[in-house]
Structure formats: C-alpha cells, structure tokens
mmCIF file of N, CA and C in Angstrom:
data_model
loop_
_atom_site.group_PDB
_atom_site.id
_atom_site.type_symbol
_atom_site.label_atom_id
_atom_site.label_comp_id
_atom_site.label_asym_id
_atom_site.label_seq_id
_atom_site.Cartn_x
_atom_site.Cartn_y
_atom_site.Cartn_z
ATOM 1 N N MET A 1 0.986 -1.326 0.205
ATOM 2 C CA MET A 1 0.040 -0.014 -0.030
ATOM 3 C C MET A 1 0.931 1.499 0.085
ATOM 4 N N ARG A 2 0.116 2.180 -0.683
ATOM 5 C CA ARG A 2 1.362 3.478 -0.797
ATOM 6 C C ARG A 2 0.570 4.620 0.451
ATOM 7 N N PHE A 3 1.372 5.376 1.335
ATOM 8 C CA PHE A 3 0.837 6.524 2.122
ATOM 9 C C PHE A 3 1.506 8.201 1.555
ATOM 10 N N SER A 4 0.789 8.814 1.883
ATOM 11 C CA SER A 4 1.133 10.162 1.531
ATOM 12 C C SER A 4 1.354 10.401 3.303
ATOM 13 N N ILE A 5 2.235 10.576 4.017
ATOM 14 C CA ILE A 5 2.330 11.102 5.455
ATOM 15 C C ILE A 5 2.948 12.799 5.574
ATOM 16 N N LEU A 6 2.023 13.611 6.205
ATOM 17 C CA LEU A 6 2.331 14.883 6.218
ATOM 18 C C LEU A 6 2.880 15.201 7.673
ATOM 19 N N PRO A 7 3.785 15.764 7.824
ATOM 20 C CA PRO A 7 4.058 15.949 9.606
ATOM 21 C C PRO A 7 3.652 17.436 9.577
ATOM 22 N N PHE A 8 3.297 18.107 10.545
ATOM 23 C CA PHE A 8 3.219 19.250 10.883
ATOM 24 C C PHE A 8 3.417 19.893 11.935
ATOM 25 N N GLY A 9 3.831 21.147 12.721
ATOM 26 C CA GLY A 9 4.928 21.878 13.442
ATOM 27 C C GLY A 9 6.032 21.328 13.868
ATOM 28 N N ALA A 10 6.652 21.080 15.166
ATOM 29 C CA ALA A 10 7.881 20.560 14.903
ATOM 30 C C ALA A 10 8.099 19.057 14.358
ATOM 31 N N LEU A 11 6.680 18.488 14.414
ATOM 32 C CA LEU A 11 7.275 16.870 13.773
ATOM 33 C C LEU A 11 7.925 16.990 12.196
ATOM 34 N N THR A 12 7.814 18.251 11.421
ATOM 35 C CA THR A 12 8.272 18.867 10.533
ATOM 36 C C THR A 12 9.895 18.568 10.372
ATOM 37 N N ASP A 13 10.080 19.000 11.705
ATOM 38 C CA ASP A 13 11.490 19.278 12.208
ATOM 39 C C ASP A 13 12.310 17.682 12.242
ATOM 40 N N THR A 14 11.698 17.333 12.990
ATOM 41 C CA THR A 14 12.076 15.903 13.871
ATOM 42 C C THR A 14 12.266 14.878 12.057
ATOM 43 N N LEU A 15 11.527 14.924 11.468
ATOM 44 C CA LEU A 15 10.868 13.765 10.380
ATOM 45 C C LEU A 15 12.581 14.796 9.311
ATOM 46 N N SER A 16 12.525 15.757 9.261
ATOM 47 C CA SER A 16 12.888 16.593 8.345
ATOM 48 C C SER A 16 12.840 16.407 7.092
ATOM 49 N N ALA A 17 11.614 16.717 7.052
ATOM 50 C CA ALA A 17 10.681 16.478 5.362
ATOM 51 C C ALA A 17 9.431 17.162 5.664
ATOM 52 N N SER A 18 8.468 17.788 4.378
ATOM 53 C CA SER A 18 7.825 18.496 4.861
ATOM 54 C C SER A 18 6.514 17.405 4.346
ATOM 55 N N GLY A 19 7.255 16.301 3.791
ATOM 56 C CA GLY A 19 6.253 15.315 3.260
ATOM 57 C C GLY A 19 7.188 13.849 3.185
ATOM 58 N N ILE A 20 6.280 12.521 3.326
ATOM 59 C CA ILE A 20 7.003 11.403 2.963
ATOM 60 C C ILE A 20 6.134 10.327 2.031
ATOM 61 N N SER A 21 6.688 9.871 1.315
ATOM 62 C CA SER A 21 5.694 8.930 0.436
ATOM 63 C C SER A 21 6.087 7.309 0.605
ATOM 64 N N LEU A 22 5.362 6.713 1.278
ATOM 65 C CA LEU A 22 5.929 5.778 1.911
ATOM 66 C C LEU A 22 4.787 4.563 1.504
ATOM 67 N N THR A 23 5.573 3.282 1.009
ATOM 68 C CA THR A 23 4.877 2.067 -0.179
ATOM 69 C C THR A 23 5.396 0.846 1.370
ATOM 70 N N HIS A 24 4.212 0.289 1.646
ATOM 71 C CA HIS A 24 4.850 -1.149 2.835
ATOM 72 C C HIS A 24 3.674 -1.542 3.072
ATOM 73 N N GLU A 25 3.587 -3.100 2.440
ATOM 74 C CA GLU A 25 2.618 -3.780 2.739
ATOM 75 C C GLU A 25 2.308 -4.429 4.151
ATOM 76 N N GLN A 26 3.060 -4.152 4.829
ATOM 77 C CA GLN A 26 2.721 -4.696 6.071
ATOM 78 C C GLN A 26 2.137 -3.667 7.160
ATOM 79 N N ILE A 27 2.019 -2.319 6.850
ATOM 80 C CA ILE A 27 0.922 -1.506 7.779
ATOM 81 C C ILE A 27 -0.259 -1.221 6.935
ATOM 82 N N LEU A 28 -1.164 -1.893 8.329
ATOM 83 C CA LEU A 28 -2.474 -1.815 7.675
ATOM 84 C C LEU A 28 -3.203 -1.376 8.621
ATOM 85 N N THR A 29 -2.797 -0.774 9.582
ATOM 86 C CA THR A 29 -3.602 -0.135 10.524
ATOM 87 C C THR A 29 -2.656 1.311 11.181
ATOM 88 N N ILE A 30 -3.088 2.336 12.065
ATOM 89 C CA ILE A 30 -2.419 3.365 12.247
ATOM 90 C C ILE A 30 -1.394 2.989 13.273
ATOM 91 N N GLU A 31 -1.576 1.744 14.423
ATOM 92 C CA GLU A 31 -0.775 0.937 15.145
ATOM 93 C C GLU A 31 0.487 0.704 14.170
ATOM 94 N N ASP A 32 0.133 0.031 13.190
ATOM 95 C CA ASP A 32 1.378 -0.560 12.695
ATOM 96 C C ASP A 32 2.133 0.562 11.913
ATOM 97 N N LEU A 33 1.688 1.444 11.626
ATOM 98 C CA LEU A 33 1.976 2.997 11.365
ATOM 99 C C LEU A 33 2.809 3.704 12.468
ATOM 100 N N HIS A 34 2.395 3.807 13.394
ATOM 101 C CA HIS A 34 2.770 4.149 14.479
ATOM 102 C C HIS A 34 4.243 3.343 15.026
ATOM 103 N N GLN A 35 4.166 2.142 15.105
ATOM 104 C CA GLN A 35 5.395 1.490 14.874
ATOM 105 C C GLN A 35 6.466 1.539 14.278
ATOM 106 N N TYR A 36 6.170 1.620 12.984
ATOM 107 C CA TYR A 36 6.992 2.151 12.043
ATOM 108 C C TYR A 36 7.737 3.089 11.866
ATOM 109 N N LEU A 37 6.896 4.212 12.262
ATOM 110 C CA LEU A 37 7.794 5.544 12.494
ATOM 111 C C LEU A 37 8.654 6.027 13.175
ATOM 112 N N THR A 38 8.099 5.333 14.965
ATOM 113 C CA THR A 38 9.248 5.338 15.664
ATOM 114 C C THR A 38 10.506 4.576 15.846
ATOM 115 N N THR A 39 9.850 3.059 15.066
ATOM 116 C CA THR A 39 11.594 2.559 14.807
ATOM 117 C C THR A 39 12.310 3.165 13.532
ATOM 118 N N THR A 40 11.708 3.836 12.178
ATOM 119 C CA THR A 40 12.597 4.057 11.657
ATOM 120 C C THR A 40 12.658 5.823 11.734
ATOM 121 N N TYR A 41 12.146 6.649 12.620
ATOM 122 C CA TYR A 41 12.611 7.987 13.005
ATOM 123 C C TYR A 41 12.508 8.041 14.961
ATOM 124 N N PRO A 42 13.715 7.472 15.331
ATOM 125 C CA PRO A 42 13.725 7.233 16.774
ATOM 126 C C PRO A 42 13.227 8.748 17.546
ATOM 127 N N ALA A 43 13.644 9.724 17.477
ATOM 128 C CA ALA A 43 13.038 10.774 17.827
ATOM 129 C C ALA A 43 12.125 11.209 17.955
ATOM 130 N N ILE A 44 11.315 10.419 17.059
ATOM 131 C CA ILE A 44 9.555 11.165 16.505
ATOM 132 C C ILE A 44 9.062 10.320 17.834
ATOM 133 N N ALA A 45 9.513 9.028 19.058
ATOM 134 C CA ALA A 45 8.703 8.469 19.875
ATOM 135 C C ALA A 45 8.846 9.497 21.306
ATOM 136 N N GLN A 46 9.427 10.243 21.075
ATOM 137 C CA GLN A 46 9.852 11.512 22.102
ATOM 138 C C GLN A 46 8.203 12.056 22.107
ATOM 139 N N GLN A 47 7.861 12.631 21.014
ATOM 140 C CA GLN A 47 6.535 13.761 20.974
ATOM 141 C C GLN A 47 5.419 13.277 21.143
ATOM 142 N N LYS A 48 4.435 14.135 21.348
ATOM 143 C CA LYS A 48 3.284 13.680 21.366
ATOM 144 C C LYS A 48 2.665 14.036 20.427
ATOM 145 N N PHE A 49 1.695 13.137 19.605
ATOM 146 C CA PHE A 49 0.736 13.930 18.334
ATOM 147 C C PHE A 49 -0.332 13.063 18.265
ATOM 148 N N ARG A 50 -1.677 13.243 17.163
ATOM 149 C CA ARG A 50 -2.213 12.581 16.930
ATOM 150 C C ARG A 50 -2.311 12.352 14.978
ATOM 151 N N TYR A 51 -3.340 10.978 14.970
ATOM 152 C CA TYR A 51 -3.060 11.050 13.411
ATOM 153 C C TYR A 51 -4.576 11.553 12.817
ATOM 154 N N ALA A 52 -4.486 11.650 11.784
ATOM 155 C CA ALA A 52 -5.471 12.236 10.974
ATOM 156 C C ALA A 52 -5.598 11.400 9.823
ATOM 157 N N VAL A 53 -6.507 10.939 9.289
ATOM 158 C CA VAL A 53 -6.362 10.455 7.978
ATOM 159 C C VAL A 53 -7.888 11.044 6.722
ATOM 160 N N ASN A 54 -7.012 11.360 5.906
ATOM 161 C CA ASN A 54 -7.949 12.020 4.352
ATOM 162 C C ASN A 54 -8.587 13.402 5.474
ATOM 163 N N GLN A 55 -8.159 13.441 6.312
ATOM 164 C CA GLN A 55 -8.661 14.870 6.827
ATOM 165 C C GLN A 55 -9.266 14.383 8.125
ATOM 166 N N GLU A 56 -9.516 13.362 8.872
ATOM 167 C CA GLU A 56 -10.245 12.832 9.885
ATOM 168 C C GLU A 56 -9.786 12.530 11.059
ATOM 169 N N MET A 57 -9.766 12.774 12.135
ATOM 170 C CA MET A 57 -9.121 12.144 13.309
ATOM 171 C C MET A 57 -9.726 10.615 13.213
ATOM 172 N N VAL A 58 -8.394 9.722 13.633
ATOM 173 C CA VAL A 58 -8.892 8.593 13.640
ATOM 174 C C VAL A 58 -7.545 8.010 15.160
ATOM 175 N N ASP A 59 -8.251 7.010 15.282
ATOM 176 C CA ASP A 59 -7.242 6.167 16.648
ATOM 177 C C ASP A 59 -6.595 5.124 16.386
ATOM 178 N N SER A 60 -6.128 4.447 17.285
ATOM 179 C CA SER A 60 -4.715 3.355 16.700
ATOM 180 C C SER A 60 -5.405 2.208 15.784
ATOM 181 N N THR A 61 -6.554 2.021 16.114
ATOM 182 C CA THR A 61 -7.318 0.949 15.326
ATOM 183 C C THR A 61 -7.646 1.016 13.793
ATOM 184 N N HIS A 62 -7.629 2.213 13.507
ATOM 185 C CA HIS A 62 -8.471 2.680 12.153
ATOM 186 C C HIS A 62 -7.310 1.998 11.156
ATOM 187 N N SER A 63 -8.524 0.875 10.229
ATOM 188 C CA SER A 63 -7.584 0.667 8.869
ATOM 189 C C SER A 63 -7.394 1.259 7.852
ATOM 190 N N LEU A 64 -6.220 1.536 7.332
ATOM 191 C CA LEU A 64 -5.834 1.841 6.718
ATOM 192 C C LEU A 64 -5.893 1.897 5.050
ATOM 193 N N GLN A 65 -5.924 2.440 4.028
ATOM 194 C CA GLN A 65 -6.549 2.141 2.646
ATOM 195 C C GLN A 65 -5.450 2.457 1.491
ATOM 196 N N ASP A 66 -4.736 1.642 0.467
ATOM 197 C CA ASP A 66 -3.970 2.222 -0.269
ATOM 198 C C ASP A 66 -4.530 3.918 -0.637
ATOM 199 N N GLY A 67 -3.717 4.797 -0.370
ATOM 200 C CA GLY A 67 -3.859 5.745 -1.141
ATOM 201 C C GLY A 67 -3.892 7.243 -0.327
ATOM 202 N N ASP A 68 -3.894 6.879 1.209
ATOM 203 C CA ASP A 68 -4.464 7.309 2.283
ATOM 204 C C ASP A 68 -3.617 8.457 2.648
ATOM 205 N N GLU A 69 -3.993 9.855 2.615
ATOM 206 C CA GLU A 69 -3.712 10.868 3.256
ATOM 207 C C GLU A 69 -3.319 10.894 4.821
ATOM 208 N N ILE A 70 -2.297 10.778 4.972
ATOM 209 C CA ILE A 70 -2.102 10.835 7.078
ATOM 210 C C ILE A 70 -1.280 11.995 7.285
ATOM 211 N N ALA A 71 -1.953 12.633 7.909
ATOM 212 C CA ALA A 71 -1.396 13.454 8.964
ATOM 213 C C ALA A 71 -0.823 13.236 10.005
ATOM 214 N N LEU A 72 0.162 13.915 10.958
ATOM 215 C CA LEU A 72 0.801 13.776 12.026
ATOM 216 C C LEU A 72 0.542 15.105 12.722
ATOM 217 N N LEU A 73 -0.183 14.992 13.962
ATOM 218 C CA LEU A 73 -0.787 16.421 14.198
ATOM 219 C C LEU A 73 -0.169 16.479 15.897
ATOM 220 N N PRO A 74 0.608 17.689 15.833
ATOM 221 C CA PRO A 74 1.360 17.891 17.265
ATOM 222 C C PRO A 74 0.053 18.385 18.200
ATOM 223 N N PRO A 75 0.075 18.719 19.471
ATOM 224 C CA PRO A 75 -0.879 19.115 20.111
ATOM 225 C C PRO A 75 -0.883 20.566 19.992
ATOM 226 N N PHE A 76 -1.779 21.236 19.778
ATOM 227 C CA PHE A 76 -1.618 22.990 19.566
ATOM 228 C C PHE A 76 -2.647 23.250 20.438
ATOM 229 N N SER A 77 -2.498 24.709 20.885
ATOM 230 C CA SER A 77 -3.667 25.742 21.402
ATOM 231 C C SER A 77 -3.577 26.878 20.695
ATOM 232 N N GLY A 78 -5.016 27.483 20.952
ATOM 233 C CA GLY A 78 -4.967 28.628 20.480
ATOM 234 C C GLY A 78 -5.820 29.438 21.239
ATOM 235 N N GLY A 79 -6.201 30.658 20.302
ATOM 236 C CA GLY A 79 -7.514 31.404 21.152
ATOM 237 C C GLY A 79 -8.274 32.402 20.096
#
C-alpha cells in the first residue's frame, strides 16, 4: 500500500521533511504505522501527536487504505 505522510509543527523538523511517500505492505492500521515511524525515526517517539487520515481524526485501530493521506498533528493551542 502507498501512503502520503504529512507532518506538521515540530514533527516536520524531526522528520526533516514536509512530506513522506511510503510504500509498505505490512502497514495495515495506524498502530502499525506508529510502530514503523517510531522505529525508523526514533526521535519521533519522544513527541506527542495524533493522526488524521484523509482529514479526519482517527485512533490507533483505524484501518488504512491504499492512497490514504495521513497527517501527524502535534498538540496545539489557540485563542
């Protein structure tokens, strides 16, 4: 399956990229993706963030589909 991964905020610096294209047959859920990212990019494991798939917030059990756009969203505050 192919995914587009879009980090936001400090995660962009941590991954040294504004976006990553990933092709991987073993990544089926957000939990699988999280395991892959924290293994491949150890510095990301120290940061808190949530996932959005195709612009909708999801939890770790969310099943991924070929072509999904996955945003990595750090905590934010605003006013």
